[in-house]
Amino acid sequence: MSLTCFTKSTRPFEGQKPGTSGLRKAVKVFQQENYTENFVQCILSAMGGSLTGCTLVVGGDGRFFGKEAVDIIIKMCAANGVRKVIVGHDGILSTPCVSCVIRKYKTAGGIVLTASHNPGGPNADFGIKFNISNGGPAPDGVTNAIYDLSKHIVEYRICPEVKCNISVIGKQEYVVDSRPFTVEVIDSVNDYVEYMKEIFDFGIIKDLIRGASGTPLKVLINAMHGVTGPYVRRIFLEELGASADSAVNIEPLEDFGGHHPDPNLTYAADLVKALKEGEYGFGAAFDGDGDRNMILGHKAFFVTPSDSVAVIADNTDYIPYFKKHGVKGLARSMPTGCAIDRVAEKKGMEVFEVPTGWKYFGNLMDADRLSICGEESFGTGSDHIREKDGIWAVLAWLSILAGRKMSVEQVLLSHWDTYGRNFFTRYDYENCESEPCNKMMAVLDAMGSDKSMAGKKLSYGDKTYTIAKIDNFEYRDPIDGTVAKNQGVRILMSDGSRVVFRLSGTGSSGATVRLYIESYESNSSTFTKNAQEVLKPLVEIALQLSKLTEFTGRTLPTVIT
Ligand code: G1P
Ligand code: ZN
């Protein structure tokens, strides 16, 4: 029996503009009649000629409203001429896994249902992100096209008669408007786990954990009730033989247990506390959709994400994937600490500085100019897929610990001995009013064209910095020449220290100011100092210069990392 499709009339909704990483709004916004359908139709329409007869991947982090969204997407794909939808069991696929599956099965792209590290539940956030055929987030050209379509949409196509059971693994076949249409429900973890086993030597990591040649390494992995739970169970408990108490919060919950599923020192405080007690030698946490990671050593020794990616880039000999494919180049997002630049310089490799957001790494990887990259926001990854990858980062770290036969802290100390230390911190001021934040950014931006700023000395206590240059970061993609403007105001000091201000592009309402501070030290007596103490003078200088408290009314940040 051929199922019938319908064209339904609709009207545009304001603000369906994808941000740093897809469209993120409150669940209640997505639940409005036609809201989700409109946006999905714009994604499908933006695919143009590559839509008819294609295969798409659909999955998400299991948050509230995910299953409803999967159902809508399947019915709309059927009506829009898609040939096949590959969907994760119960709608569950981590963001890195979606990227892996798109690439493995060479599909036209995929739709990721997540608001990443934003809280979930009926009163929290949902998100929809489109990934293209390379497995990575759609670039600006595509997201702008989606947004433009959303402003003029008058109808969408749907086939309500496609009733699909996503709790059953296997193929479900339909005939829609006389065309064949297939939904294939896949195991949420298989493809990803197989790939990780190709990239890393699981035997070596297993030996490290069980202590084959010394003391066992006790690990504690906190999945924060996000999507990584089933991946953690399979990889760390079943494949790598870690004991059952090595993994916590591995049941995915629609509201992440009411917490912020963000792996940082504030929101993963439980992990920090457990590690401080000293029983564990290694700790890690992931965000809701599994692309972010936090790495801790014994007694909660904190590895900044900017250092983490630099260490991985410096130790690729211990990772089979890089021995096989080589390391083609390195990159970081602009606000990320510059530790990786030093590794690139020593190894004679290219290093790229891109705007905030993983989508900017994709072109460089596709052009074989980039292998390892990271963001200060707990994003670390490589060209094995086109998303950042939390579990990959942990496996990379464990491989390095096994190879170097060192603790996390020893690896860092040895890294700083070679390269010096880029002290880094980020202050977030969440949920501010938008208006005053925009004004503050405009004032900072104007400093860039004020000639009297260069050479100006700024002091706090006994520290004095001299401004070398102020600009608003602009990026020209070296592969396709597209330009991204207004990516954050940088205040560059004459000694290489940096202050960066930008507004978040992932919030679902209001504004979040991010202040990034970095200072480089080559004197080894400073390496073990507390980063917050070292950076305090520069933080105070940044706050005075920006008049942040006057503009936002905030005297303290919401989160410090
Ligand atoms: C934040 C991070 C950014 C990351 C993005 C998606 O974006 O700062 O590095 O790529 O989340 O995980 P922001 O809210 O700053 O725009
Ligand atoms: Zn995420």
CSV table of C-alpha atoms in Angstrom, one decimal, residues 16-24 30 36 38-52 54-60 73 77 82 84-85 95 98-99 102 107-115 126-147 149 289 291 358-360 362 386-387:
chain,number,residue,atom,x,y,z
A,16,GLN,CA,15.1,30.3,13.4
A,17,LYS,CA,18.7,31.3,13.0
A,18,PRO,CA,21.2,28.5,13.7
A,19,GLY,CA,23.9,29.7,16.2
A,20,THR,CA,27.4,28.5,16.9
A,21,SER,CA,26.1,24.9,16.7
A,22,GLY,CA,22.5,24.6,15.3
A,23,LEU,CA,19.2,26.0,16.4
A,24,ARG,CA,18.8,26.0,20.2
A,30,PHE,CA,10.0,23.7,19.6
A,36,THR,CA,9.9,22.0,14.4
A,38,ASN,CA,9.2,24.5,9.6
A,39,PHE,CA,12.8,24.2,10.6
A,40,VAL,CA,13.2,20.6,9.4
A,41,GLN,CA,11.6,21.6,6.1
A,42,CYS,CA,14.1,24.4,5.7
A,43,ILE,CA,17.0,22.0,6.3
A,44,LEU,CA,15.6,19.6,3.7
A,45,SER,CA,14.9,22.4,1.2
A,46,ALA,CA,18.4,23.8,1.7
A,47,MET,CA,19.8,20.5,0.5
A,48,GLY,CA,18.5,21.3,-2.9
A,49,GLY,CA,19.4,18.8,-5.6
A,50,SER,CA,21.1,16.4,-3.1
A,51,LEU,CA,17.9,15.7,-1.3
A,52,THR,CA,15.9,13.4,-3.6
A,54,CYS,CA,19.5,10.4,-0.5
A,55,THR,CA,20.2,8.8,2.9
A,56,LEU,CA,20.2,10.8,6.1
A,57,VAL,CA,21.2,9.9,9.6
A,58,VAL,CA,19.1,11.0,12.6
A,59,GLY,CA,19.9,10.7,16.2
A,60,GLY,CA,20.5,12.7,19.4
A,73,ILE,CA,11.8,14.1,10.8
A,77,CYS,CA,12.0,12.9,5.0
A,82,VAL,CA,14.6,11.0,0.9
A,84,LYS,CA,16.5,6.1,3.5
A,85,VAL,CA,16.8,7.3,7.1
A,95,THR,CA,27.1,13.8,18.2
A,98,VAL,CA,26.4,10.8,14.0
A,99,SER,CA,29.5,12.1,12.3
A,102,ILE,CA,27.5,9.7,8.1
A,107,THR,CA,25.3,9.5,3.5
A,108,ALA,CA,24.2,13.0,2.3
A,109,GLY,CA,24.3,14.2,5.9
A,110,GLY,CA,22.5,14.0,9.2
A,111,ILE,CA,20.3,15.7,11.7
A,112,VAL,CA,21.5,15.9,15.3
A,113,LEU,CA,19.0,16.4,18.0
A,114,THR,CA,20.7,18.1,20.9
A,115,ALA,CA,21.3,21.3,22.8
A,126,PHE,CA,16.2,21.4,22.8
A,127,GLY,CA,18.2,21.8,19.6
A,128,ILE,CA,18.4,20.7,16.0
A,129,LYS,CA,21.6,20.8,14.0
A,130,PHE,CA,22.3,19.8,10.4
A,131,ASN,CA,25.5,18.0,9.5
A,132,ILE,CA,26.7,17.8,5.9
A,133,SER,CA,28.1,14.8,4.0
A,134,ASN,CA,31.6,15.2,5.4
A,135,GLY,CA,30.0,14.4,8.8
A,136,GLY,CA,30.6,17.9,10.2
A,137,PRO,CA,28.3,20.8,11.2
A,138,ALA,CA,26.9,22.7,8.2
A,139,PRO,CA,29.1,25.7,7.3
A,140,ASP,CA,27.8,29.3,7.5
A,141,GLY,CA,26.7,29.2,3.8
A,142,VAL,CA,24.3,26.4,4.5
A,143,THR,CA,23.0,27.6,7.9
A,144,ASN,CA,22.4,31.1,6.3
A,145,ALA,CA,20.4,29.4,3.5
A,146,ILE,CA,18.3,27.5,6.1
A,147,TYR,CA,17.7,30.8,8.0
A,149,LEU,CA,14.2,29.8,3.9
A,289,ASP,CA,25.8,14.9,23.5
A,291,ASP,CA,31.4,15.9,22.1
A,358,TRP,CA,33.7,23.2,15.2
A,359,LYS,CA,32.3,23.9,11.8
A,360,TYR,CA,35.3,26.0,10.9
A,362,GLY,CA,35.9,20.9,8.5
A,386,ARG,CA,34.2,16.0,11.7
A,387,GLU,CA,32.9,16.7,15.3
